[in-house]
Coordinates of C-alpha atoms in Angstrom, one line a residue:
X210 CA 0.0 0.0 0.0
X211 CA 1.3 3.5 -1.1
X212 CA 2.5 6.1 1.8
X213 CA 0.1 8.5 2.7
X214 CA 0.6 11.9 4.5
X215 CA -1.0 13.4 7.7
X216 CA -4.0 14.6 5.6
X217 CA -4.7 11.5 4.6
X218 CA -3.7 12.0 1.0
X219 CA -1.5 9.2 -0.9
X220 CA 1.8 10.8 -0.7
X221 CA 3.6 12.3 -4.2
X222 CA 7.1 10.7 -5.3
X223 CA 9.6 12.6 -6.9
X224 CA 10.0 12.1 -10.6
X225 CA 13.1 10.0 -11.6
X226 CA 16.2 12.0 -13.0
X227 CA 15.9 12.8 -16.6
X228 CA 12.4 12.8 -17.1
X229 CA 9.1 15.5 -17.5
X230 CA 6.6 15.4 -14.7
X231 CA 3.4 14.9 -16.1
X232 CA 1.5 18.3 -17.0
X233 CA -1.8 19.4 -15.1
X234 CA -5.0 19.5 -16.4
X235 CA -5.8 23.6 -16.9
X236 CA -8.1 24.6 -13.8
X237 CA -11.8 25.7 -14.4
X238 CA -11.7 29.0 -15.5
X239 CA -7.8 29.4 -16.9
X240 CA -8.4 28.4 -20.5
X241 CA -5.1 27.6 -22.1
X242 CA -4.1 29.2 -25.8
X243 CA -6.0 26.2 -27.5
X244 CA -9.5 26.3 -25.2
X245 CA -12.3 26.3 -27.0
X246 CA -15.2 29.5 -26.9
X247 CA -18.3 28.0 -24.8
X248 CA -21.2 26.7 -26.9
X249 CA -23.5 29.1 -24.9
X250 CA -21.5 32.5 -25.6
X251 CA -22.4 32.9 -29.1
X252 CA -26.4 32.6 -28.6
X253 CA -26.5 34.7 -25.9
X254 CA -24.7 37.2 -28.0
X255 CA -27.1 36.9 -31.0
X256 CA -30.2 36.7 -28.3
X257 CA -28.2 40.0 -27.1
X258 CA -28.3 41.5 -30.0
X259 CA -31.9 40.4 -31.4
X260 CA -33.5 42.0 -28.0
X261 CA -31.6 45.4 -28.5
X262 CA -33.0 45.7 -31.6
X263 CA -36.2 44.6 -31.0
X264 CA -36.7 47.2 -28.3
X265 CA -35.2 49.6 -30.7
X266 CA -37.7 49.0 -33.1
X267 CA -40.5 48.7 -30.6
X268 CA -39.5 52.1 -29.1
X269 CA -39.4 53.7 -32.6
X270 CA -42.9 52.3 -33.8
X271 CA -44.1 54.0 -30.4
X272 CA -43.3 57.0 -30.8
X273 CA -44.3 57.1 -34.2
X274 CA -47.5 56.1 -33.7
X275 CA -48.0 58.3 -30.2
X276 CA -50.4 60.4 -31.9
X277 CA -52.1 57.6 -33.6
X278 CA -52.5 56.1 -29.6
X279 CA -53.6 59.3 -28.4
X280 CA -56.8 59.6 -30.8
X281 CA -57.4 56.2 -29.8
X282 CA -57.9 56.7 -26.2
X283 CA -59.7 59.7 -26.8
X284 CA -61.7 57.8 -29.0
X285 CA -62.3 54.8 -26.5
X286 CA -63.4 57.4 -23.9
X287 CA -65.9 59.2 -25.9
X288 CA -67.6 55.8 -27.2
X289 CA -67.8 55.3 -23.1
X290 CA -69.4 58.7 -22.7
X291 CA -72.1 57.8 -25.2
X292 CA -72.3 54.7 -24.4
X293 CA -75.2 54.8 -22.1
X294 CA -77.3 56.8 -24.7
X295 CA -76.9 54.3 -27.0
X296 CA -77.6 51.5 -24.6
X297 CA -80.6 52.7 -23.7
X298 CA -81.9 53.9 -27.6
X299 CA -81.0 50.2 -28.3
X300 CA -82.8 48.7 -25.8
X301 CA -85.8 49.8 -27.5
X302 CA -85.6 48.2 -30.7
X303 CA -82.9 50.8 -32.6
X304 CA -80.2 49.4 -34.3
X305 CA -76.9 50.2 -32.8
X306 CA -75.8 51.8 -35.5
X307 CA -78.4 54.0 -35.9
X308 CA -78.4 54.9 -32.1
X309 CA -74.5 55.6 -32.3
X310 CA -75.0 57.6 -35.7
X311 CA -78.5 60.3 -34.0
X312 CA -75.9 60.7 -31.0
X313 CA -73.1 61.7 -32.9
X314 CA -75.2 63.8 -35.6
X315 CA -76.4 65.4 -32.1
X316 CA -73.2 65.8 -30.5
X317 CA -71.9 67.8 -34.1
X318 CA -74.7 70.1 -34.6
X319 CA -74.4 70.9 -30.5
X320 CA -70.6 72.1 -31.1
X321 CA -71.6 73.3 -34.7
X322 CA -74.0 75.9 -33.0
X323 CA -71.6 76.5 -30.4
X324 CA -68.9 77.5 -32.8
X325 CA -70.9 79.5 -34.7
X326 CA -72.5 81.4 -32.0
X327 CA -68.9 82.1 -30.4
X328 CA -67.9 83.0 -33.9
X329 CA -70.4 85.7 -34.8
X330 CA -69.9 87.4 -31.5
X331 CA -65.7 87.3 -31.9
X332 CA -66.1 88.7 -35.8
X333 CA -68.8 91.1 -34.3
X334 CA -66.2 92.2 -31.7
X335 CA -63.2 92.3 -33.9
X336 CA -65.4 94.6 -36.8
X337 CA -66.5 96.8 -33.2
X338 CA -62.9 97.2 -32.4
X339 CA -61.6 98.4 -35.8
X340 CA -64.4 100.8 -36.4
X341 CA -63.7 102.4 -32.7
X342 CA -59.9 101.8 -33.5
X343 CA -59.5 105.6 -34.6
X344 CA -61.7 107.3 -31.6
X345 CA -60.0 104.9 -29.1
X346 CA -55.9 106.2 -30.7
X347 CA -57.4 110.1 -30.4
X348 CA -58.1 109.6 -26.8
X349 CA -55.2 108.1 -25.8
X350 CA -53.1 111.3 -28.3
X351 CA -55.2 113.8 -26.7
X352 CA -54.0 112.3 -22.7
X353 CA -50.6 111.9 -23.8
X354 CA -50.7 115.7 -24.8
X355 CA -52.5 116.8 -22.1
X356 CA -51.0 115.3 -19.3
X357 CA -47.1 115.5 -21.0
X358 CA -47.7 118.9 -22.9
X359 CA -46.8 117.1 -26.6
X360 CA -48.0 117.8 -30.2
X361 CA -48.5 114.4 -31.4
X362 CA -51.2 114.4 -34.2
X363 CA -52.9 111.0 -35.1
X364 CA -51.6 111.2 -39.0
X365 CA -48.2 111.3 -38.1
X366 CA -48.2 108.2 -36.1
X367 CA -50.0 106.1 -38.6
X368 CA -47.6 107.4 -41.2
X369 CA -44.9 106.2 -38.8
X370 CA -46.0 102.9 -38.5
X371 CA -46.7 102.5 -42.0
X372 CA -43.5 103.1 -43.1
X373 CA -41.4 101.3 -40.3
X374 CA -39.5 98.2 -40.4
X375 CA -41.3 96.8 -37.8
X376 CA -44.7 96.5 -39.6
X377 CA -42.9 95.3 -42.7
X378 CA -41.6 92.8 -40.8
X379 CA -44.6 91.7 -39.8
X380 CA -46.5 91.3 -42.7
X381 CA -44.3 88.9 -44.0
X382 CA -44.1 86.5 -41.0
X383 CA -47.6 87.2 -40.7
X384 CA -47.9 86.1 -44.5
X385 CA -45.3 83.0 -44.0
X386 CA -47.0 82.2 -41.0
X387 CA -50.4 81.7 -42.7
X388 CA -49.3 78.5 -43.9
X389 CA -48.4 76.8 -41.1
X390 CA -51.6 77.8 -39.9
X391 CA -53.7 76.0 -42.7
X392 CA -51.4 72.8 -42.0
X393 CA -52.1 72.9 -38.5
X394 CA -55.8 73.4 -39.2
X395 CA -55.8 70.4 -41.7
X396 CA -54.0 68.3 -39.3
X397 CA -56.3 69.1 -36.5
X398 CA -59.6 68.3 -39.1
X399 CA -57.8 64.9 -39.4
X400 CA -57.2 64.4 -36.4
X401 CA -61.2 65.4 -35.4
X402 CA -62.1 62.9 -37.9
X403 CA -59.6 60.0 -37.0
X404 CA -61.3 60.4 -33.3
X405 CA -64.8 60.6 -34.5
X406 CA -64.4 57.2 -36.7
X407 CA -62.8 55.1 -33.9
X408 CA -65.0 55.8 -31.3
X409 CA -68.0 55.7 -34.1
X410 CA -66.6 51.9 -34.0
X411 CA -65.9 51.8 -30.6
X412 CA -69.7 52.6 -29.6
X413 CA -71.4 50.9 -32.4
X414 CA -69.6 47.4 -32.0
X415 CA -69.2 47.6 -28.4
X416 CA -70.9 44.3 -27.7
X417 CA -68.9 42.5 -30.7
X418 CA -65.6 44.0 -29.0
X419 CA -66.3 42.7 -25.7
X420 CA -66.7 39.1 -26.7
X421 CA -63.9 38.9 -28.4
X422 CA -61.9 40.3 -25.7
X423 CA -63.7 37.6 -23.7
X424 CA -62.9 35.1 -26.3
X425 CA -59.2 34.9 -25.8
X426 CA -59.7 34.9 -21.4
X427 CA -61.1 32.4 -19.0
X428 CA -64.5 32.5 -17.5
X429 CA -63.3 34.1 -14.2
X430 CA -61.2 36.8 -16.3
X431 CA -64.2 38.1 -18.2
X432 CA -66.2 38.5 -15.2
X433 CA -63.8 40.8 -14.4
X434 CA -63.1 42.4 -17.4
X435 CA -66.9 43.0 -17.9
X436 CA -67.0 44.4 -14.3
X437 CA -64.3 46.9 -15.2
X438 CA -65.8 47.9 -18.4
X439 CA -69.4 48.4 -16.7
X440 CA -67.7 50.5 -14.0
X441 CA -65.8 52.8 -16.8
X442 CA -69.0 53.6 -18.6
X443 CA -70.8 54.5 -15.8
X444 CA -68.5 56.9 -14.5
X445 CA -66.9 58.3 -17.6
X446 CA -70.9 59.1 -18.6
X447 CA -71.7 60.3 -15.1
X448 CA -68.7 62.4 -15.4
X449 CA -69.3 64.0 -18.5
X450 CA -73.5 64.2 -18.1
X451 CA -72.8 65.6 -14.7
X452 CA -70.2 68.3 -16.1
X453 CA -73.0 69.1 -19.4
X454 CA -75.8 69.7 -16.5
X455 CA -73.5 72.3 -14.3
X456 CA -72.5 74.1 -17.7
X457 CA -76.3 74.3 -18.3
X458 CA -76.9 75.6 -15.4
X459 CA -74.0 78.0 -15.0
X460 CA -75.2 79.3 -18.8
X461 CA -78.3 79.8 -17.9
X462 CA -76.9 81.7 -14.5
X463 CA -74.4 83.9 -16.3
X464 CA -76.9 84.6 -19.3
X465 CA -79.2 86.1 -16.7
X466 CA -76.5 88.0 -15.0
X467 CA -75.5 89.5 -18.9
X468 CA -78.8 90.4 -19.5
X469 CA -79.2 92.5 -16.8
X470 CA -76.2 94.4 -17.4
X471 CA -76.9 94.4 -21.0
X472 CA -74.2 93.2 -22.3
X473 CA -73.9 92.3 -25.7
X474 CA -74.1 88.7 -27.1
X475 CA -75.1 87.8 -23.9
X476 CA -76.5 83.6 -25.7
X477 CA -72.5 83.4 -27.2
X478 CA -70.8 84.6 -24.0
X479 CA -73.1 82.2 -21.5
X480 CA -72.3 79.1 -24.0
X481 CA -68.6 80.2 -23.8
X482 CA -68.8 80.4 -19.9
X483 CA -71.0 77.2 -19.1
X484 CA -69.0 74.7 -21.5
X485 CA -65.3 76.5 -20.6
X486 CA -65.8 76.6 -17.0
X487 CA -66.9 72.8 -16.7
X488 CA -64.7 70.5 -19.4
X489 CA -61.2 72.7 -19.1
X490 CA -60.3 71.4 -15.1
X491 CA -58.4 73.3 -12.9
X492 CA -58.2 76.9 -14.6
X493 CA -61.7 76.5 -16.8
X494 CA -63.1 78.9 -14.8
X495 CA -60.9 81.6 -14.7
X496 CA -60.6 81.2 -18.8
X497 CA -64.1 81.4 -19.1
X498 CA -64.6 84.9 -16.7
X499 CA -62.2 86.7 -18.4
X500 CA -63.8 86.9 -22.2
X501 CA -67.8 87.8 -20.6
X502 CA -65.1 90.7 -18.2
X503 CA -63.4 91.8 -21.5
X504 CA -66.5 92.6 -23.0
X505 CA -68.7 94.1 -20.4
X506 CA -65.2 96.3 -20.1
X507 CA -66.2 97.5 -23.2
X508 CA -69.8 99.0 -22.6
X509 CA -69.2 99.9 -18.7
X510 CA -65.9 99.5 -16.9
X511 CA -68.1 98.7 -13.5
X512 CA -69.6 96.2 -15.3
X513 CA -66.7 93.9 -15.5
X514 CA -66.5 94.2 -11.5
X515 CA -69.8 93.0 -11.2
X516 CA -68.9 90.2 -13.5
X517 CA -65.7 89.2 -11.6
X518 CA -67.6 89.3 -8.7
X519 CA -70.7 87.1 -9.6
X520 CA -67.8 84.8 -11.1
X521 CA -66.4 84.1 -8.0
X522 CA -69.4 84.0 -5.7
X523 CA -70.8 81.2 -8.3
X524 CA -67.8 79.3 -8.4
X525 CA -68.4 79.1 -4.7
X526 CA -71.8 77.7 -4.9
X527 CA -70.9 75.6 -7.4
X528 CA -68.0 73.7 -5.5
X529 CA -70.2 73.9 -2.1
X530 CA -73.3 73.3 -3.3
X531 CA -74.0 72.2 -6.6
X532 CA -71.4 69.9 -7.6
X533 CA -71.4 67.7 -4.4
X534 CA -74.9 66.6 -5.1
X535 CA -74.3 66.1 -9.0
X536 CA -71.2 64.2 -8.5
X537 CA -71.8 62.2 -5.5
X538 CA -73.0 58.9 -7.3
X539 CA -70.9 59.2 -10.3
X540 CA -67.0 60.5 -9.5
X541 CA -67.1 61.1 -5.9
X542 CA -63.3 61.3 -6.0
X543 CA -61.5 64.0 -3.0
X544 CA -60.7 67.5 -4.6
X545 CA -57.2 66.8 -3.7
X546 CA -56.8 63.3 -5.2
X547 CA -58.7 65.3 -9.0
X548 CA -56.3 68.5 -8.7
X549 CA -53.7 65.7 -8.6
X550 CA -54.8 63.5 -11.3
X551 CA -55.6 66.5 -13.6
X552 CA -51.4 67.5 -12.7
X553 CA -50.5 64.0 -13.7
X554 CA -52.6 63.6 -16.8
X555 CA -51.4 67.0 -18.1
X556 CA -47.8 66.1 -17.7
X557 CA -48.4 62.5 -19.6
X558 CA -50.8 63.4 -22.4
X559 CA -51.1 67.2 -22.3
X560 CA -54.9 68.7 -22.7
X561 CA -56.2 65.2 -23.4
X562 CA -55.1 64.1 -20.3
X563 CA -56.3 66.6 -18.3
X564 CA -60.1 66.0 -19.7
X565 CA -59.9 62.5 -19.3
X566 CA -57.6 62.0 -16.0
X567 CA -60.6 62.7 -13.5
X568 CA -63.2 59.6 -15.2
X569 CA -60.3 57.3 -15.5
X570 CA -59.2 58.0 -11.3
X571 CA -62.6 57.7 -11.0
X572 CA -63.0 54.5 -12.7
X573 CA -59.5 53.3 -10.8
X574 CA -60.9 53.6 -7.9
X575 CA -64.3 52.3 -7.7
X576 CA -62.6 49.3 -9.2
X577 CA -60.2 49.0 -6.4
X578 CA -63.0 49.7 -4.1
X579 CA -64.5 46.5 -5.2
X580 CA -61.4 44.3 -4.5
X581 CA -60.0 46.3 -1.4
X582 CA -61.4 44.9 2.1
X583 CA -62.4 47.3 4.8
X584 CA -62.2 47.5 8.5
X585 CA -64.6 49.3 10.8
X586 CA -62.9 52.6 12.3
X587 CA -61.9 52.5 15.9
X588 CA -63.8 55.6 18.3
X589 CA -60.4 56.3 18.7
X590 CA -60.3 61.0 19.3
X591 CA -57.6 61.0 17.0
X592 CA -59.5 59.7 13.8
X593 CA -61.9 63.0 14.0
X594 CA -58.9 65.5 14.9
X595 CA -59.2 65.9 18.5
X596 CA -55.6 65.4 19.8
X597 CA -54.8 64.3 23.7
X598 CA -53.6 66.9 25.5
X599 CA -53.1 64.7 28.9
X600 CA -55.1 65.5 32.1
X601 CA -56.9 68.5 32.5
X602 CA -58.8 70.3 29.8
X603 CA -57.7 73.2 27.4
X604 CA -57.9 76.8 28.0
X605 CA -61.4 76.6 25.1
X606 CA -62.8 74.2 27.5
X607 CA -62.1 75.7 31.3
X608 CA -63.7 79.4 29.3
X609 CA -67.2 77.5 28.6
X610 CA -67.1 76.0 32.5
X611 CA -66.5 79.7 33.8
X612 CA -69.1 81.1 31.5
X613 CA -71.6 78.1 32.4
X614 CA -70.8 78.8 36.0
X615 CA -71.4 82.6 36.1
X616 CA -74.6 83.9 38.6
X617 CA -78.0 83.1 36.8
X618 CA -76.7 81.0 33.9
X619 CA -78.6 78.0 33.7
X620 CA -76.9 74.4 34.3
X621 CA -75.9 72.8 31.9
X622 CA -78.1 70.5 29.7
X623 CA -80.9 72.4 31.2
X624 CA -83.7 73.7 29.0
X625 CA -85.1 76.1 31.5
X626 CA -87.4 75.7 34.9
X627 CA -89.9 72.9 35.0
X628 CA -93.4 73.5 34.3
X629 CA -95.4 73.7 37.4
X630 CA -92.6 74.4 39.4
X631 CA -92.4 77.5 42.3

């Protein structure tokens, strides 16, 4: 038996003189000159490579087609907003398709009137303004020279301007820029189209589209799919019927206040206000004050306070009173948690988020509200604000005890002296 060392290990003998000691195999790791690449290196290099471009390519596609997405989710919520209307007109024996079409030819002739109106009063304005253009310049000449003894004379500045660089200028960015404007104006017409056709589809297939979502899911997924699609319509409709019956009423308020004060297109101006106020979140209101104040400027200057002033006292009514009772049932979401959302959606999506960032919350979170478990709240003080202040009671507290105490205050929780009593 071979000699063994004190580890146990079967001792090594010396190699005889004149010969090679027998060469190691390389160690794990230490490849010699000859080692062969791994089998696995060069797929995970191709696999490497194939999902760098992939994402490449899927990141490219996106954003070319970010506009395309946008229309369609404007698109999806609008066919949610009508949906009810058309659920109900085809409940009653219309074709779908016919419901979704009356809507839509309602919805148009609603923001063609609209348009119109708020047209004929801007080009009434605009044709007001140059007429009164040449009394409003010799008021302003005969201040300056009164108040700064000067000799300006009304020809000589429009002579001036005529013939300065400035205006020259002008004119032909104005007349480059007219251009861009009919591109943008084109591309927003598409755009209004694209919209109108997808949720056209959206509305009037809405059963086909839901089963085959369904198709591709199991039974206990559609249940919840349908759930979450029920809860989206009915609070994306709520929202927006809710929001069309505070701009009627606010319309109707603001036309009454115009009237009074005489102000002129007082319809156009209390159109502008209710719709403005109501589907632009956030700053809708203050956007829609300022045009009816700009104009009642015009006829009396303490017209425009009285404006600002029944602006802001409504506004108050409206978040106190009136909105709480419309909204309650349909996007009953805290003021906080909407300012919030309206924030996040303008950040992500820009205007269209904005209009449609309070539904979806809304939708969010009655859908969490399903699936989130609740716990009754403990009587604990501290849940209604009342802090512990230790023993003894706060300076508030020992001021009603002296008052209650004072000679001929009644006790306390008495109503008065018994009946019958001496």
């Amino acid at each position: 038996m071979a000699r063994t060392d004190e580890t146990g290990q079967e001792a090594r003998h010396a190699s005889p003189p004149g010969t090679t000691p027998p060469l190691r195999p390389p160690a794990e790791g230490n490849a010699g000159p000859g080692a062969r690449m791994p089998r696995w290196l060069p797929r995970a290099i191709v696999l490497a490579l194939t999902l760098y471009a992939v994402f490449q390519l899927g990141s490219w596609a996106f954003h070319q087609l970010t506009g395309l997405l946008i229309n369609i989710l404007i698109a999806f919520f609008l066919a949610l907003a009508i949906e009810p209307a058309v659920s109900w007109m085809s409940a009653r024996g219309m074709r779908r398709g016919l419901a979704t079409f009356l809507v839509f030819l309602a919805v148009l002739i609603a923001a063609a009137g609209f348009v119109t109106l708020l047209g004929s009063m801007l080009a009434g304005q605009i044709v007001k303004m140059v007429e009164d253009f040449p009394d409003y310049l010799d008021s302003v000449i005969n201040w300056i020279n009164g108040h700064f003894h000067t000799d300006l004379r009304r020809v000589d500045i429009q002579e001036g301007l005529l013939r300065s660089d400035w205006l020259r200028n002008y004119v032909q960015n104005s007349a480059t820029g007219v251009l861009d404007v009919s591109a943008q104006v084109l591309g927003g017409l598409f755009q209004l189209l694209t919209v109108m056709l997808f949720s056209f589809y959206f509305a009037a297939d809405g059963p086909r589209l839901r089963r085959a979502l369904c198709s591709v899911l199991p039974p206990a997924r559609q249940a919840e799919v349908l759930r979450a699609w029920e809860i989206a319509v009915d609070k994306t409709g709520g929202y927006l019927y809710s929001r069309g019956l505070m701009a009627l009423i606010s319309g109707m308020a603001h036309f009454i206040l115009l009237e009074v004060l005489e102000v002129p297109y007082a319809p156009a101006l209390a159109v502008w206000v209710g719709l403005v106020s109501q589907f632009i979140p956030t700053i809708g209101t203050y956007l829609a004050g300022a045009l009816p104040m700009l104009i009642a400027f015009t006829v009396n200057p303490w017209y425009a306070l009285w404006v600002l002033i029944f602006v802001v006292v409504y506004q108050q009514f409206e978040n106190y009173v009136l909105q709480p009772k419309l909204t309650s049932k349909t996007v009953n979401i805290h003021p906080a948690v909407a300012f919030g959302s309206v924030i996040a959606g303008t950040a992500l999506l820009g205007a269209v988020g904005a209009l449609i960032a309070i539904p979806a919350v809304a939708t969010l979170q009655a859908f969490l509200g399903a699936y989130v478990k609740r716990y009754d709240v403990t009587d604990d003080p501290r849940v209604h604000g009342h802090r512990d202040r230790g023993q003894g009671a706060g300076p508030f507290t020992r001021v009603r005890r002296l008052w209650a105490r004072r000679p001929g205050a009644a006790p306390a929780g008495a109503d008065g002296p018994e009946e019958g009593s001496s």
